[in-house]
Amino acid sequence: MFLGNYLIGLREGLEAALVVSILIAYLVKTGNRRALLPVWTGVGIAIALSVAFGMVLQFLVAQENHFKIQELAGGILSIVAVGLVTWMIFWMRSAARGIKAELEGKLDSALDMGPRALTVVAFLAVGREGLETALFLWTNIAHSNGSPVLPVTGAFAGLLTAVLLGYLLYRGGLNLNLQRFFKWTGAALVVVAAGVLGYGFHDLQEADVLPGLTAVALEPWKLFDEFGTVGDWLQTFFQGIFNVTPQITWLQLIAWTAYLVPVMFLFLRPTGPARPAKPSAPAPAPSPEAA
């Protein structure tokens, strides 16, 4: 779970760090340092809301003693998290080139409206990524076996790496090809999301919402068990990245495949430059009779 959550924290955290670095750099460059406080206030509120959202999820689900209700909540939230992250991955791929100009345009309008507008712009820009990150990390950590220390550590390590990269981008000390970075980390997140989706379907099966809990397609634990101690490590590794359960039902396998194959194809499919518009046909010359 460490590596999977590290990728989530890094990928999602870098989006938020990129947004903050663009906002701060633009204000400094245009001599509006007085506006930094409202921007940082909006960023702080967004971070606090994201942390509170994750804590509320944990509290609500942990307080429910009924096993099937817990599995139902976990399954629904897993599917919602996969939907949000999938939308975010494709949106970031298409908006990577124009995000700087879009944010600066919103910031110009907010500067004319006052400090509160700046706080709102920063809050909305960071809050969306923060809430998505909190939900996706919570679902991934909730499905981990054993102590949550390792997956939580991975998530924080990814977020800290994202903050460092964002600072280096702001200082100009890191020439990072953002489009290439978001492409390959996005592809890795598609794999992680496929595992979360499969786990979500398995939760719904355990909650008796979906059938087929006893229709087992694969039992990876038997393969890993043959390798002894190394097998335990391999099982932990594969579960951390691919969310592989000890037993995989047919419905879980179908959901995993039905998501991973088309989404990965669409995400990695090259998007060529827009075709230039065809020149309009010249207007016909006036006839001699009309002269």
Coordinates of C-alpha atoms in Angstrom, one line a residue:
M1 CA 0.0 0.0 0.0
F2 CA 3.0 2.4 0.5
L3 CA 3.8 2.7 -3.2
G4 CA 0.2 3.0 -4.3
N5 CA -0.6 5.7 -1.8
Y6 CA 2.7 7.4 -2.6
L7 CA 1.7 7.7 -6.2
I8 CA -1.7 9.1 -5.3
G9 CA -0.3 11.6 -2.9
L10 CA 2.4 12.6 -5.4
R11 CA 0.1 12.9 -8.4
E12 CA -2.8 14.7 -6.7
G13 CA -0.5 16.8 -4.4
L14 CA 1.5 18.0 -7.4
E15 CA -1.7 19.3 -9.0
A16 CA -2.5 21.4 -6.0
A17 CA 1.1 22.5 -5.6
L18 CA 1.2 23.5 -9.2
V19 CA -1.9 25.6 -8.8
V20 CA -0.5 27.3 -5.7
S21 CA 2.9 28.0 -7.4
I22 CA 1.2 29.6 -10.4
L23 CA -0.9 31.8 -8.2
I24 CA 2.0 32.9 -5.9
A25 CA 4.4 33.4 -8.8
Y26 CA 1.9 35.6 -10.7
L27 CA 1.2 37.8 -7.7
V28 CA 4.9 38.3 -7.0
K29 CA 5.7 39.0 -10.6
T30 CA 2.9 41.6 -10.9
G31 CA 3.9 43.3 -7.6
N32 CA 0.8 42.2 -5.6
R33 CA 2.5 40.8 -2.6
R34 CA -0.2 42.2 -0.4
A35 CA -2.6 39.7 -2.0
L36 CA -0.5 36.7 -0.8
L37 CA -2.2 36.5 2.6
P38 CA -5.7 36.0 1.2
V39 CA -4.4 33.4 -1.2
W40 CA -2.6 31.4 1.5
T41 CA -5.8 31.7 3.7
G42 CA -7.8 30.1 0.9
V43 CA -5.2 27.4 0.5
G44 CA -5.2 26.7 4.3
I45 CA -9.0 26.5 4.4
A46 CA -8.9 24.0 1.5
I47 CA -6.3 21.8 3.2
A48 CA -8.2 21.9 6.5
L49 CA -11.5 21.0 4.8
S50 CA -9.8 18.1 3.0
V51 CA -8.4 16.7 6.2
A52 CA -11.7 17.1 8.0
F53 CA -13.5 15.3 5.2
G54 CA -11.2 12.3 5.5
M55 CA -11.6 12.3 9.3
V56 CA -15.4 12.5 9.0
L57 CA -15.4 9.5 6.5
Q58 CA -13.3 7.5 8.9
F59 CA -15.5 8.4 11.9
L60 CA -18.8 7.7 10.2
V61 CA -17.8 4.3 8.9
A62 CA -15.9 3.3 12.0
Q63 CA -18.9 4.1 14.2
E64 CA -21.1 1.7 12.3
N65 CA -20.9 -1.7 13.9
H66 CA -22.9 -3.6 11.3
F67 CA -20.5 -5.3 8.9
K68 CA -22.8 -5.2 5.9
I69 CA -23.4 -1.4 6.3
Q70 CA -19.6 -0.9 6.5
E71 CA -19.1 -2.8 3.3
L72 CA -21.9 -1.0 1.6
A73 CA -20.5 2.4 2.5
G74 CA -17.0 1.3 1.5
G75 CA -18.2 0.0 -1.8
I76 CA -20.2 3.1 -2.8
L77 CA -17.4 5.5 -1.7
S78 CA -14.8 3.4 -3.7
I79 CA -16.8 3.7 -6.9
V80 CA -17.4 7.4 -6.3
A81 CA -13.7 7.9 -5.7
V82 CA -12.8 6.1 -8.9
G83 CA -15.3 8.2 -10.9
L84 CA -13.9 11.5 -9.6
V85 CA -10.2 10.5 -10.0
T86 CA -10.9 9.2 -13.6
W87 CA -12.5 12.6 -14.5
M88 CA -9.6 14.5 -12.9
I89 CA -7.0 12.5 -14.8
F90 CA -8.6 13.2 -18.2
W91 CA -9.3 16.8 -17.3
M92 CA -5.7 17.4 -16.3
R93 CA -4.4 15.9 -19.5
S94 CA -6.5 18.3 -21.6
A95 CA -6.0 21.3 -19.4
A96 CA -2.2 21.0 -18.7
R97 CA -1.3 23.5 -21.4
G98 CA -3.9 26.2 -20.6
I99 CA -4.1 25.9 -16.8
K100 CA -1.6 28.8 -16.2
A101 CA -3.5 31.3 -18.4
E102 CA -6.8 30.2 -16.9
L103 CA -5.7 30.7 -13.3
E104 CA -4.0 34.0 -14.1
G105 CA -7.2 35.2 -15.7
K106 CA -9.3 34.3 -12.7
L107 CA -6.7 35.9 -10.4
D108 CA -6.9 39.2 -12.4
S109 CA -10.6 39.3 -11.9
A110 CA -10.3 38.5 -8.2
L111 CA -7.7 41.2 -7.6
D112 CA -10.3 43.8 -8.8
M113 CA -12.9 42.4 -6.4
G114 CA -10.8 42.3 -3.3
P115 CA -9.2 40.0 -0.7
R116 CA -12.3 37.8 -0.2
A117 CA -12.4 37.0 -3.9
L118 CA -8.8 36.0 -3.8
T119 CA -9.4 33.7 -0.9
V120 CA -12.3 32.0 -2.8
V121 CA -10.2 31.6 -6.0
A122 CA -7.4 29.9 -4.0
F123 CA -9.9 27.8 -2.0
L124 CA -11.7 26.5 -5.1
A125 CA -8.5 25.8 -7.0
V126 CA -7.0 23.7 -4.2
G127 CA -10.1 22.4 -2.5
R128 CA -11.2 20.3 -5.5
E129 CA -8.0 18.4 -5.6
G130 CA -7.9 18.1 -1.8
L131 CA -11.3 16.6 -1.5
E132 CA -10.7 14.1 -4.4
T133 CA -7.3 13.2 -2.8
A134 CA -8.9 12.7 0.6
L135 CA -11.6 10.4 -0.7
F136 CA -9.3 8.3 -2.9
L137 CA -6.7 7.9 -0.2
W138 CA -9.4 7.0 2.4
T139 CA -10.8 4.3 0.2
N140 CA -7.3 2.9 -0.5
I141 CA -6.3 3.0 3.1
A142 CA -9.6 1.5 4.3
H143 CA -8.9 -1.6 2.0
S144 CA -5.4 -2.2 3.3
N145 CA -4.7 -5.2 5.6
G146 CA -3.1 -4.7 8.9
S147 CA -1.8 -1.5 10.4
P148 CA -2.7 1.7 8.5
V149 CA 0.8 3.2 9.3
L150 CA 2.5 2.1 6.1
P151 CA -0.2 3.4 3.7
V152 CA -0.6 6.6 5.6
T153 CA 3.2 7.1 5.6
G154 CA 3.2 6.5 1.8
A155 CA 0.4 9.1 1.3
F156 CA 2.3 11.7 3.4
A157 CA 5.6 11.0 1.6
G158 CA 3.9 11.5 -1.8
L159 CA 2.3 14.8 -0.6
L160 CA 5.7 16.1 0.8
T161 CA 7.4 15.2 -2.5
A162 CA 4.7 17.1 -4.3
V163 CA 5.2 20.2 -2.1
L164 CA 9.0 20.0 -2.8
L165 CA 8.4 19.7 -6.5
G166 CA 6.0 22.6 -6.4
Y167 CA 8.5 24.8 -4.6
L168 CA 11.2 23.9 -7.1
L169 CA 8.9 24.7 -10.0
Y170 CA 8.1 28.1 -8.4
R171 CA 11.8 28.9 -7.9
G172 CA 12.6 27.8 -11.4
G173 CA 15.0 25.2 -10.2
L174 CA 13.2 22.3 -11.9
N175 CA 12.5 22.0 -15.5
L176 CA 9.7 19.4 -15.4
N177 CA 7.8 18.4 -18.5
L178 CA 4.4 18.5 -16.8
Q179 CA 2.5 17.0 -19.7
R180 CA 4.8 13.9 -19.7
F181 CA 4.7 13.7 -15.9
F182 CA 0.9 13.8 -15.7
K183 CA 0.7 11.3 -18.6
W184 CA 2.7 8.5 -16.9
T185 CA 1.6 9.2 -13.3
G186 CA -2.0 9.3 -14.7
A187 CA -1.5 5.9 -16.3
A188 CA -0.3 4.5 -13.0
L189 CA -3.3 6.0 -11.2
V190 CA -5.6 4.3 -13.8
V191 CA -4.1 0.9 -12.6
V192 CA -4.6 1.9 -8.9
A193 CA -8.2 3.1 -9.6
A194 CA -9.0 -0.2 -11.4
G195 CA -8.0 -2.1 -8.2
V196 CA -10.0 0.3 -6.0
L197 CA -13.0 -0.3 -8.3
G198 CA -12.6 -4.1 -8.1
Y199 CA -12.4 -3.8 -4.3
G200 CA -15.5 -1.6 -4.3
F201 CA -17.5 -4.3 -6.2
H202 CA -16.1 -6.9 -3.7
D203 CA -17.4 -4.8 -0.8
L204 CA -20.8 -4.6 -2.4
Q205 CA -20.8 -8.4 -2.8
E206 CA -20.0 -8.8 0.9
A207 CA -22.9 -6.4 1.7
D208 CA -25.2 -8.7 -0.3
V209 CA -26.0 -5.9 -2.7
L210 CA -24.4 -7.7 -5.7
P211 CA -24.3 -11.5 -6.2
G212 CA -21.4 -13.8 -6.9
L213 CA -19.4 -13.6 -3.7
T214 CA -18.7 -17.4 -3.8
A215 CA -18.0 -17.4 -7.5
V216 CA -14.2 -17.2 -7.2
A217 CA -12.2 -16.7 -10.4
L218 CA -8.7 -16.5 -8.9
E219 CA -7.0 -17.2 -5.6
P220 CA -3.7 -15.3 -5.7
W221 CA -2.9 -16.2 -2.1
K222 CA -2.3 -19.9 -3.1
L223 CA 0.3 -18.8 -5.6
F224 CA 2.0 -16.4 -3.2
D225 CA 1.9 -19.1 -0.4
E226 CA 4.2 -21.3 -2.4
F227 CA 7.0 -18.8 -2.0
G228 CA 6.9 -18.7 1.8
T229 CA 8.2 -15.4 3.3
V230 CA 8.9 -14.0 -0.2
G231 CA 5.4 -14.8 -1.1
D232 CA 4.1 -12.7 1.8
W233 CA 6.2 -9.8 0.6
L234 CA 5.0 -10.2 -3.0
Q235 CA 1.3 -10.4 -1.9
T236 CA 1.8 -7.2 0.0
F237 CA 3.4 -5.5 -3.0
F238 CA 0.7 -6.6 -5.4
Q239 CA -2.0 -5.7 -3.1
G240 CA -0.5 -2.3 -2.5
I241 CA -0.3 -1.4 -6.2
F242 CA -3.1 -3.4 -7.8
N243 CA -5.4 -3.9 -4.7
V244 CA -5.3 -7.7 -5.3
T245 CA -7.5 -9.5 -2.8
P246 CA -6.6 -13.0 -1.5
Q247 CA -9.7 -14.2 -3.5
I248 CA -10.9 -12.5 -6.7
T249 CA -14.5 -13.1 -7.7
W250 CA -15.6 -13.2 -11.3
L251 CA -17.6 -10.0 -10.9
Q252 CA -14.6 -8.3 -9.4
L253 CA -12.3 -9.5 -12.2
I254 CA -14.8 -8.4 -14.9
A255 CA -15.2 -4.9 -13.3
W256 CA -11.4 -4.5 -13.1
T257 CA -10.9 -5.5 -16.8
A258 CA -13.9 -3.5 -18.0
Y259 CA -12.5 -0.4 -16.4
L260 CA -8.7 -0.8 -17.0
V261 CA -8.7 -1.8 -20.7
P262 CA -10.9 1.0 -22.2
V263 CA -9.8 3.7 -19.8
M264 CA -6.1 3.0 -20.3
F265 CA -6.6 2.9 -24.1
L266 CA -8.4 6.3 -24.1
F267 CA -6.0 7.9 -21.8
L268 CA -2.8 6.8 -23.7
R269 CA -4.4 7.4 -27.1
P270 CA -2.4 10.3 -28.7
T271 CA -4.3 13.5 -29.1
G272 CA -3.0 15.2 -32.2
P273 CA -3.0 18.9 -32.8
A274 CA -6.2 20.5 -33.7
R275 CA -6.8 20.6 -37.5
P276 CA -6.8 24.1 -38.9
A277 CA -10.1 25.4 -40.0
K278 CA -10.8 25.1 -43.7
P279 CA -10.6 28.5 -45.5
S280 CA -14.0 29.7 -46.5
A281 CA -14.8 29.8 -50.2
P282 CA -14.3 33.3 -51.8
A283 CA -17.5 35.2 -52.4
P284 CA -18.7 35.0 -56.0
A285 CA -18.0 38.0 -58.2
P286 CA -21.0 40.1 -58.9
S287 CA -22.6 39.3 -62.3
P288 CA -22.5 42.0 -65.0
E289 CA -26.3 42.3 -64.8
A290 CA -26.1 43.3 -61.2
A291 CA -23.7 46.1 -61.9

